[in-house]
Amino acid sequence: MGSYFSKSSRDRSEDSPEHPAFVSLGMVVLDEIRFPNGTILHDVAGGSGLYSTLGARMTDTAAARPQTVGCCVLAGSDFPDAVEQAIKSWGIALTIKRDASRLSTRGLLTYLGGSFKEKTFEYTTPPLQPTPADLSGSPLLRSKAFHFLATPELMDTFATDLAVLRLEAAVASQSLMVWEPAPASCNPANQNAHLKIAKCVDIYSPNHVEFLATFGSGDEPLAEFDRKSIEDKALRVLECGVGRNGDGAVVIRCGEHGCVVASSSYSARWFPAFHSSGSSRVVDATGAGNAFLGAFTVIFGIASDLTEAAIAGSVAASFVIEQVGLPDRTSRHGREMWNGEEFSARVDRFRTMLKTPVNG
């Protein structure tokens, strides 16, 4: 079982409740969703920032100490009170920065078929992208781990700015940095830029479509899923260097095919998706990859164990795909439930699944 950040390499004082274990600098987006039958939903909360925060919050660790999950939301004059209250109900360390002169980040999500697999998305207002500067003076700046969805150029800037701000705030320890490359930056022209930035972060995690768009030959059949090709390319990226000391990990999220995780000290391992392809529980995959990374990051930051992190990420994603929008959070006998089931119970079920070999 591989690991590369030992507990002794971090400032143990940052395990205190005042210092979050996870903060995302992804965006919170208000979606208008249009369905083929003519139904339209407004102000549906989404975005990489919200879904990764949700994934982090779902874990049992965060359920016991929700304030260890932080979220920074850039809101315009139109940010709905209902969305704010929904996020606050998670009990997380929430910072909302309002700009009355602008509109919130909004998008139009249009489903083209009844399966929810075919869809289009476009921003309908200029996106408000949180930056490390938005954390200045906030306890969120002291987080043990950060999630980013950004182009290589922005990620380079964010990594530098975050290091400077933490130094100015007398934060001595290094933070875990998880990079989810912006889809628009995933193309052959940016291959060298991806490799460069991968050396500056601890987890490099595109989805398999984005990964092949960046490192593939361009002639891979889109209808076929080639596990060996993805794994081989992930290992080649590792050979070029991932992590500030070459000890980072590549995590390729592959939707219904699961994910592959690899580092220099951890042989590439595939994990299946919790829900099998064609399962009636699968409704909409929007946000599942972000939620995976949120849970993955929290657990890896605590346990320094890629297997445990991948299990948590896979389970978090499984809750997100069971409906359009956010899963239902309730309480039963003092236990937190998501879609009527405890996170830990689903983790146990997934561990049982892993005992059965996955045919590749």
Tab-separated table of C-alpha atoms in Angstrom:
chain	number	residue	atom	x	y	z
A	1	MET	CA	0.000	0.000	0.000
A	2	GLY	CA	1.608	3.246	-1.107
A	3	SER	CA	1.993	6.485	0.783
A	4	TYR	CA	4.208	9.486	0.352
A	5	PHE	CA	3.395	12.145	2.927
A	6	SER	CA	4.255	11.008	6.411
A	7	LYS	CA	2.539	12.681	9.351
A	8	SER	CA	5.909	13.810	10.643
A	9	SER	CA	6.474	15.884	7.502
A	10	ARG	CA	3.583	18.175	8.395
A	11	ASP	CA	2.996	20.714	11.123
A	12	ARG	CA	0.888	18.771	13.603
A	13	SER	CA	-0.553	22.016	14.979
A	14	GLU	CA	-2.524	22.293	11.760
A	15	ASP	CA	-4.665	19.332	12.797
A	16	SER	CA	-6.583	21.693	15.089
A	17	PRO	CA	-10.249	22.460	14.346
A	18	GLU	CA	-9.358	26.048	13.434
A	19	HIS	CA	-7.316	24.862	10.466
A	20	PRO	CA	-9.432	23.223	7.742
A	21	ALA	CA	-8.462	19.905	6.220
A	22	PHE	CA	-9.847	20.859	2.804
A	23	VAL	CA	-10.621	23.981	0.793
A	24	SER	CA	-11.636	24.150	-2.863
A	25	LEU	CA	-10.844	27.087	-5.102
A	26	GLY	CA	-13.258	25.850	-7.732
A	27	MET	CA	-16.352	27.843	-8.590
A	28	VAL	CA	-19.912	27.639	-7.310
A	29	VAL	CA	-22.207	27.884	-10.330
A	30	LEU	CA	-25.948	28.529	-10.463
A	31	ASP	CA	-27.349	26.387	-13.252
A	32	GLU	CA	-30.447	26.684	-15.338
A	33	ILE	CA	-31.202	23.105	-16.374
A	34	ARG	CA	-33.343	22.356	-19.426
A	35	PHE	CA	-34.739	18.879	-19.989
A	36	PRO	CA	-35.926	17.341	-23.281
A	37	ASN	CA	-39.542	17.296	-22.043
A	38	GLY	CA	-39.528	21.070	-21.659
A	39	THR	CA	-39.025	21.159	-17.886
A	40	ILE	CA	-36.708	23.943	-16.723
A	41	LEU	CA	-35.061	24.206	-13.305
A	42	HIS	CA	-33.571	27.469	-12.068
A	43	ASP	CA	-30.837	28.266	-9.541
A	44	VAL	CA	-29.605	24.682	-9.244
A	45	ALA	CA	-26.350	24.894	-7.278
A	46	GLY	CA	-23.352	23.216	-8.881
A	47	GLY	CA	-19.800	23.809	-10.031
A	48	SER	CA	-16.478	22.167	-9.200
A	49	GLY	CA	-16.097	24.144	-5.978
A	50	LEU	CA	-19.462	23.112	-4.590
A	51	TYR	CA	-19.287	19.452	-5.604
A	52	SER	CA	-15.722	18.941	-4.376
A	53	THR	CA	-16.708	20.581	-1.090
A	54	LEU	CA	-19.697	18.241	-0.919
A	55	GLY	CA	-17.479	15.194	-1.481
A	56	ALA	CA	-15.134	16.311	1.277
A	57	ARG	CA	-18.046	16.991	3.606
A	58	MET	CA	-19.617	13.559	3.028
A	59	THR	CA	-16.736	11.650	4.595
A	60	ASP	CA	-17.157	10.356	8.124
A	61	THR	CA	-14.189	12.431	9.225
A	62	ALA	CA	-15.892	15.620	8.081
A	63	ALA	CA	-19.257	14.501	9.462
A	64	ALA	CA	-17.678	14.457	12.923
A	65	ARG	CA	-15.902	17.802	12.375
A	66	PRO	CA	-17.675	19.655	9.537
A	67	GLN	CA	-15.763	22.871	10.237
A	68	THR	CA	-12.639	21.180	8.878
A	69	VAL	CA	-14.126	21.540	5.384
A	70	GLY	CA	-13.854	25.058	4.002
A	71	CYS	CA	-15.510	26.746	1.060
A	72	CYS	CA	-15.009	30.190	-0.479
A	73	VAL	CA	-17.901	31.395	-2.625
A	74	LEU	CA	-17.722	34.461	-4.848
A	75	ALA	CA	-21.302	35.700	-5.078
A	76	GLY	CA	-22.931	38.421	-7.096
A	77	SER	CA	-25.964	40.526	-6.270
A	78	ASP	CA	-28.300	37.711	-7.326
A	79	PHE	CA	-26.925	34.840	-5.207
A	80	PRO	CA	-30.028	33.073	-3.829
A	81	ASP	CA	-30.589	32.936	-0.068
A	82	ALA	CA	-31.854	29.363	-0.460
A	83	VAL	CA	-28.542	28.206	-1.932
A	84	GLU	CA	-26.588	29.989	0.793
A	85	GLN	CA	-28.707	28.363	3.493
A	86	ALA	CA	-28.327	24.933	1.879
A	87	ILE	CA	-24.527	25.194	1.974
A	88	LYS	CA	-24.578	26.564	5.515
A	89	SER	CA	-26.659	23.573	6.607
A	90	TRP	CA	-23.605	21.376	6.017
A	91	GLY	CA	-21.915	23.123	8.970
A	92	ILE	CA	-18.736	23.845	7.039
A	93	ALA	CA	-16.353	26.813	7.343
A	94	LEU	CA	-18.045	28.986	4.739
A	95	THR	CA	-16.815	32.320	3.404
A	96	ILE	CA	-19.106	34.184	1.001
A	97	LYS	CA	-17.614	37.230	-0.686
A	98	ARG	CA	-20.275	39.374	-2.328
A	99	ASP	CA	-19.872	41.838	-5.167
A	100	ALA	CA	-23.078	43.828	-5.614
A	101	SER	CA	-21.814	45.205	-8.906
A	102	ARG	CA	-21.711	41.791	-10.583
A	103	LEU	CA	-23.913	38.783	-11.196
A	104	SER	CA	-23.117	35.371	-9.747
A	105	THR	CA	-21.554	32.694	-11.929
A	106	ARG	CA	-24.389	31.193	-13.945
A	107	GLY	CA	-24.561	28.447	-16.525
A	108	LEU	CA	-27.030	26.848	-18.910
A	109	LEU	CA	-27.070	23.031	-18.800
A	110	THR	CA	-29.150	21.460	-21.547
A	111	TYR	CA	-29.869	17.730	-21.650
A	112	LEU	CA	-30.303	16.406	-25.178
A	113	GLY	CA	-31.699	12.967	-24.383
A	114	GLY	CA	-33.492	10.995	-21.717
A	115	SER	CA	-30.332	9.227	-20.505
A	116	PHE	CA	-28.735	12.449	-19.163
A	117	LYS	CA	-25.482	11.450	-20.886
A	118	GLU	CA	-25.765	13.869	-23.798
A	119	LYS	CA	-25.670	17.462	-22.664
A	120	THR	CA	-24.263	20.880	-23.413
A	121	PHE	CA	-23.067	23.565	-21.025
A	122	GLU	CA	-22.250	27.231	-21.390
A	123	TYR	CA	-21.672	30.095	-18.986
A	124	THR	CA	-24.348	32.773	-19.207
A	125	THR	CA	-22.524	35.289	-16.993
A	126	PRO	CA	-18.793	36.002	-16.651
A	127	PRO	CA	-17.383	33.359	-14.259
A	128	LEU	CA	-16.207	34.462	-10.816
A	129	GLN	CA	-13.108	32.352	-10.121
A	130	PRO	CA	-11.853	32.272	-6.516
A	131	THR	CA	-8.116	32.793	-6.121
A	132	PRO	CA	-5.718	32.360	-3.185
A	133	ALA	CA	-6.003	36.113	-2.577
A	134	ASP	CA	-9.651	35.565	-1.652
A	135	LEU	CA	-8.437	33.528	1.334
A	136	SER	CA	-6.160	36.256	2.657
A	137	GLY	CA	-6.875	36.932	6.326
A	138	SER	CA	-9.110	33.853	6.544
A	139	PRO	CA	-8.476	30.617	8.484
A	140	LEU	CA	-9.108	28.857	5.165
A	141	LEU	CA	-5.624	29.943	4.085
A	142	ARG	CA	-4.198	27.527	6.672
A	143	SER	CA	-5.900	24.486	5.156
A	144	LYS	CA	-3.941	21.228	4.962
A	145	ALA	CA	-5.207	20.603	1.423
A	146	PHE	CA	-6.463	22.604	-1.548
A	147	HIS	CA	-8.422	21.570	-4.633
A	148	PHE	CA	-8.141	23.561	-7.853
A	149	LEU	CA	-9.866	23.402	-11.222
A	150	ALA	CA	-7.728	25.585	-13.460
A	151	THR	CA	-5.762	25.903	-16.660
A	152	PRO	CA	-2.004	25.220	-16.397
A	153	GLU	CA	-1.329	28.966	-16.512
A	154	LEU	CA	-3.760	29.728	-13.699
A	155	MET	CA	-2.564	26.752	-11.657
A	156	ASP	CA	1.000	28.033	-11.925
A	157	THR	CA	-0.111	31.440	-10.642
A	158	PHE	CA	-2.292	29.961	-7.908
A	159	ALA	CA	0.494	27.718	-6.593
A	160	THR	CA	2.921	30.635	-6.388
A	161	ASP	CA	0.416	33.021	-4.831
A	162	LEU	CA	-0.746	30.452	-2.284
A	163	ALA	CA	2.832	29.759	-1.181
A	164	VAL	CA	3.530	33.491	-0.755
A	165	LEU	CA	0.320	34.136	1.193
A	166	ARG	CA	0.915	31.182	3.508
A	167	LEU	CA	4.478	32.322	4.123
A	168	GLU	CA	3.227	35.819	4.998
A	169	ALA	CA	0.691	34.222	7.356
A	170	ALA	CA	3.473	32.203	9.039
A	171	VAL	CA	2.075	28.850	7.917
A	172	ALA	CA	5.152	26.653	8.034
A	173	SER	CA	3.861	23.381	6.618
A	174	GLN	CA	3.304	22.480	2.992
A	175	SER	CA	-0.272	22.011	1.845
A	176	LEU	CA	-1.486	19.105	-0.251
A	177	MET	CA	-2.398	20.462	-3.699
A	178	VAL	CA	-4.844	18.640	-5.963
A	179	TRP	CA	-5.110	19.825	-9.556
A	180	GLU	CA	-8.120	19.103	-11.726
A	181	PRO	CA	-7.163	20.617	-15.109
A	182	ALA	CA	-9.777	22.822	-16.763
A	183	PRO	CA	-11.345	20.832	-19.633
A	184	ALA	CA	-10.673	23.561	-22.194
A	185	SER	CA	-6.939	23.281	-21.477
A	186	CYS	CA	-6.838	19.556	-22.197
A	187	ASN	CA	-5.402	19.318	-25.697
A	188	PRO	CA	-2.088	18.270	-27.305
A	189	ALA	CA	-0.879	21.867	-27.504
A	190	ASN	CA	-0.909	22.022	-23.695
A	191	GLN	CA	0.792	18.673	-23.089
A	192	ASN	CA	4.093	20.211	-21.982
A	193	ALA	CA	2.265	22.748	-19.816
A	194	HIS	CA	0.418	19.907	-18.045
A	195	LEU	CA	3.670	18.055	-17.433
A	196	LYS	CA	5.289	21.200	-16.066
A	197	ILE	CA	2.495	21.970	-13.609
A	198	ALA	CA	2.135	18.313	-12.573
A	199	LYS	CA	5.583	18.670	-11.009
A	200	CYS	CA	4.261	21.472	-8.773
A	201	VAL	CA	1.194	19.683	-7.372
A	202	ASP	CA	0.675	16.495	-5.378
A	203	ILE	CA	-2.295	15.008	-7.224
A	204	TYR	CA	-2.832	15.384	-10.972
A	205	SER	CA	-6.368	14.317	-11.848
A	206	PRO	CA	-8.066	14.821	-15.209
A	207	ASN	CA	-10.879	12.521	-16.264
A	208	HIS	CA	-10.038	9.930	-18.906
A	209	VAL	CA	-11.530	11.907	-21.802
A	210	GLU	CA	-9.500	14.985	-20.857
A	211	PHE	CA	-6.414	12.855	-20.228
A	212	LEU	CA	-6.553	11.205	-23.655
A	213	ALA	CA	-7.257	14.555	-25.294
A	214	THR	CA	-4.003	15.804	-23.770
A	215	PHE	CA	-1.722	12.768	-24.033
A	216	GLY	CA	-3.399	10.535	-26.593
A	217	SER	CA	-2.386	10.143	-30.217
A	218	GLY	CA	-5.657	11.575	-31.417
A	219	ASP	CA	-6.667	8.383	-33.222
A	220	GLU	CA	-8.067	6.400	-30.265
A	221	PRO	CA	-11.604	5.145	-31.026
A	222	LEU	CA	-13.912	7.215	-28.829
A	223	ALA	CA	-16.391	4.359	-28.515
A	224	GLU	CA	-13.815	2.043	-26.981
A	225	PHE	CA	-12.413	2.217	-23.474
A	226	ASP	CA	-8.807	1.034	-23.410
A	227	ARG	CA	-7.732	0.496	-19.822
A	228	LYS	CA	-4.165	-0.462	-20.717
A	229	SER	CA	-3.656	2.635	-22.867
A	230	ILE	CA	-4.821	4.914	-20.065
A	231	GLU	CA	-2.685	3.137	-17.493
A	232	ASP	CA	0.419	3.220	-19.704
A	233	LYS	CA	0.012	6.947	-20.344
A	234	ALA	CA	-0.513	7.617	-16.637
A	235	LEU	CA	2.731	5.810	-15.839
A	236	ARG	CA	4.560	7.827	-18.506
A	237	VAL	CA	3.320	11.047	-16.899
A	238	LEU	CA	4.659	9.754	-13.575
A	239	GLU	CA	8.038	9.108	-15.183
A	240	CYS	CA	8.141	12.778	-16.203
A	241	GLY	CA	7.542	13.726	-12.574
A	242	VAL	CA	4.487	14.460	-10.465
A	243	GLY	CA	4.773	16.224	-7.132
A	244	ARG	CA	7.233	18.716	-5.737
A	245	ASN	CA	9.594	15.888	-4.739
A	246	GLY	CA	8.591	13.463	-7.466
A	247	ASP	CA	6.352	11.649	-5.004
A	248	GLY	CA	2.957	12.768	-6.280
A	249	ALA	CA	0.161	10.682	-7.737
A	250	VAL	CA	-1.803	10.485	-10.964
A	251	VAL	CA	-5.518	9.825	-10.505
A	252	ILE	CA	-7.466	9.328	-13.730
A	253	ARG	CA	-11.218	9.413	-13.135
A	254	CYS	CA	-12.984	7.231	-15.691
A	255	GLY	CA	-16.692	7.562	-14.906
A	256	GLU	CA	-18.558	4.277	-15.189
A	257	HIS	CA	-15.202	2.503	-15.654
A	258	GLY	CA	-13.960	3.549	-12.203
A	259	CYS	CA	-10.531	5.115	-11.776
A	260	VAL	CA	-6.828	4.305	-11.891
A	261	VAL	CA	-4.423	5.564	-9.234
A	262	ALA	CA	-0.641	5.462	-9.476
A	263	SER	CA	2.435	6.964	-7.840
A	264	SER	CA	6.145	6.178	-7.792
A	265	SER	CA	5.635	4.075	-4.648
A	266	TYR	CA	2.220	2.659	-5.510
A	267	SER	CA	1.742	0.323	-8.440
A	268	ALA	CA	-1.088	1.456	-10.710
A	269	ARG	CA	-4.361	0.139	-9.340
A	270	TRP	CA	-7.827	0.219	-10.833
A	271	PHE	CA	-10.928	0.742	-8.720
A	272	PRO	CA	-14.384	0.003	-10.134
A	273	ALA	CA	-17.236	2.467	-10.043
A	274	PHE	CA	-19.564	1.819	-7.115
A	275	HIS	CA	-22.605	1.612	-9.399
A	276	SER	CA	-22.265	-0.723	-12.359
A	277	SER	CA	-22.866	0.505	-15.884
A	278	GLY	CA	-26.568	0.512	-16.639
A	279	SER	CA	-27.608	0.550	-12.968
A	280	SER	CA	-31.028	2.071	-12.361
A	281	ARG	CA	-29.457	4.115	-9.554
A	282	VAL	CA	-27.417	6.145	-12.048
A	283	VAL	CA	-29.270	9.304	-13.052
A	284	ASP	CA	-26.829	12.145	-13.734
A	285	ALA	CA	-23.033	12.105	-13.470
A	286	THR	CA	-22.692	15.899	-13.229
A	287	GLY	CA	-20.336	16.774	-10.368
A	288	ALA	CA	-19.362	13.179	-9.570
A	289	GLY	CA	-15.715	13.632	-10.507
A	290	ASN	CA	-15.451	16.779	-8.390
A	291	ALA	CA	-17.035	15.002	-5.415
A	292	PHE	CA	-14.619	12.107	-5.888
A	293	LEU	CA	-11.673	14.481	-5.559
A	294	GLY	CA	-13.099	16.207	-2.496
A	295	ALA	CA	-13.462	12.955	-0.569
A	296	PHE	CA	-10.195	11.593	-1.979
A	297	THR	CA	-8.305	14.683	-0.812
A	298	VAL	CA	-9.687	14.686	2.733
A	299	ILE	CA	-8.927	11.024	3.339
A	300	PHE	CA	-5.513	11.133	1.699
A	301	GLY	CA	-4.615	14.207	3.724
A	302	ILE	CA	-5.375	12.264	6.907
A	303	ALA	CA	-4.222	8.743	6.101
A	304	SER	CA	-1.593	9.308	3.360
A	305	ASP	CA	-3.079	6.178	1.798
A	306	LEU	CA	-4.068	6.154	-1.874
A	307	THR	CA	-6.273	3.076	-1.511
A	308	GLU	CA	-8.335	4.555	1.310
A	309	ALA	CA	-8.577	7.841	-0.580
A	310	ALA	CA	-9.810	6.134	-3.758
A	311	ILE	CA	-12.423	4.190	-1.805
A	312	ALA	CA	-13.769	7.369	-0.221
A	313	GLY	CA	-13.775	9.177	-3.557
A	314	SER	CA	-15.618	6.375	-5.300
A	315	VAL	CA	-18.295	6.308	-2.605
A	316	ALA	CA	-18.774	10.084	-2.643
A	317	ALA	CA	-19.231	10.000	-6.424
A	318	SER	CA	-21.828	7.243	-6.077
A	319	PHE	CA	-24.149	9.485	-4.060
A	320	VAL	CA	-23.841	12.392	-6.485
A	321	ILE	CA	-24.919	10.447	-9.581
A	322	GLU	CA	-28.177	9.194	-8.076
A	323	GLN	CA	-30.170	12.353	-8.893
A	324	VAL	CA	-30.084	15.663	-10.711
A	325	GLY	CA	-28.515	18.158	-8.313
A	326	LEU	CA	-27.285	17.563	-4.782
A	327	PRO	CA	-28.024	14.350	-2.833
A	328	ASP	CA	-30.493	14.465	0.023
A	329	ARG	CA	-28.949	14.882	3.471
A	330	THR	CA	-30.930	13.708	6.487
A	331	SER	CA	-30.340	12.384	9.997
A	332	ARG	CA	-31.563	9.124	11.514
A	333	HIS	CA	-30.962	8.260	15.166
A	334	GLY	CA	-28.226	10.875	15.259
A	335	ARG	CA	-26.443	9.432	12.229
A	336	GLU	CA	-25.947	11.458	9.055
A	337	MET	CA	-27.481	9.964	5.935
A	338	TRP	CA	-27.027	10.768	2.252
A	339	ASN	CA	-29.857	9.543	0.058
A	340	GLY	CA	-30.973	7.474	3.036
A	341	GLU	CA	-27.652	5.683	3.612
A	342	GLU	CA	-24.638	6.295	5.832
A	343	PHE	CA	-21.388	7.066	4.059
A	344	SER	CA	-19.560	4.482	6.175
A	345	ALA	CA	-22.078	1.774	5.267
A	346	ARG	CA	-21.479	2.362	1.602
A	347	VAL	CA	-17.715	2.339	2.192
A	348	ASP	CA	-18.103	-1.109	3.756
A	349	ARG	CA	-20.093	-2.293	0.744
A	350	PHE	CA	-17.417	-0.978	-1.592
A	351	ARG	CA	-14.699	-2.799	0.346
A	352	THR	CA	-16.651	-6.003	-0.183
A	353	MET	CA	-16.838	-5.247	-3.917
A	354	LEU	CA	-13.058	-4.849	-4.036
A	355	LYS	CA	-12.580	-8.406	-2.768
A	356	THR	CA	-13.935	-9.595	-6.113
A	357	PRO	CA	-11.292	-9.270	-8.849
A	358	VAL	CA	-12.152	-6.762	-11.573
A	359	ASN	CA	-11.688	-8.163	-15.047
A	360	GLY	CA	-9.882	-5.756	-17.280
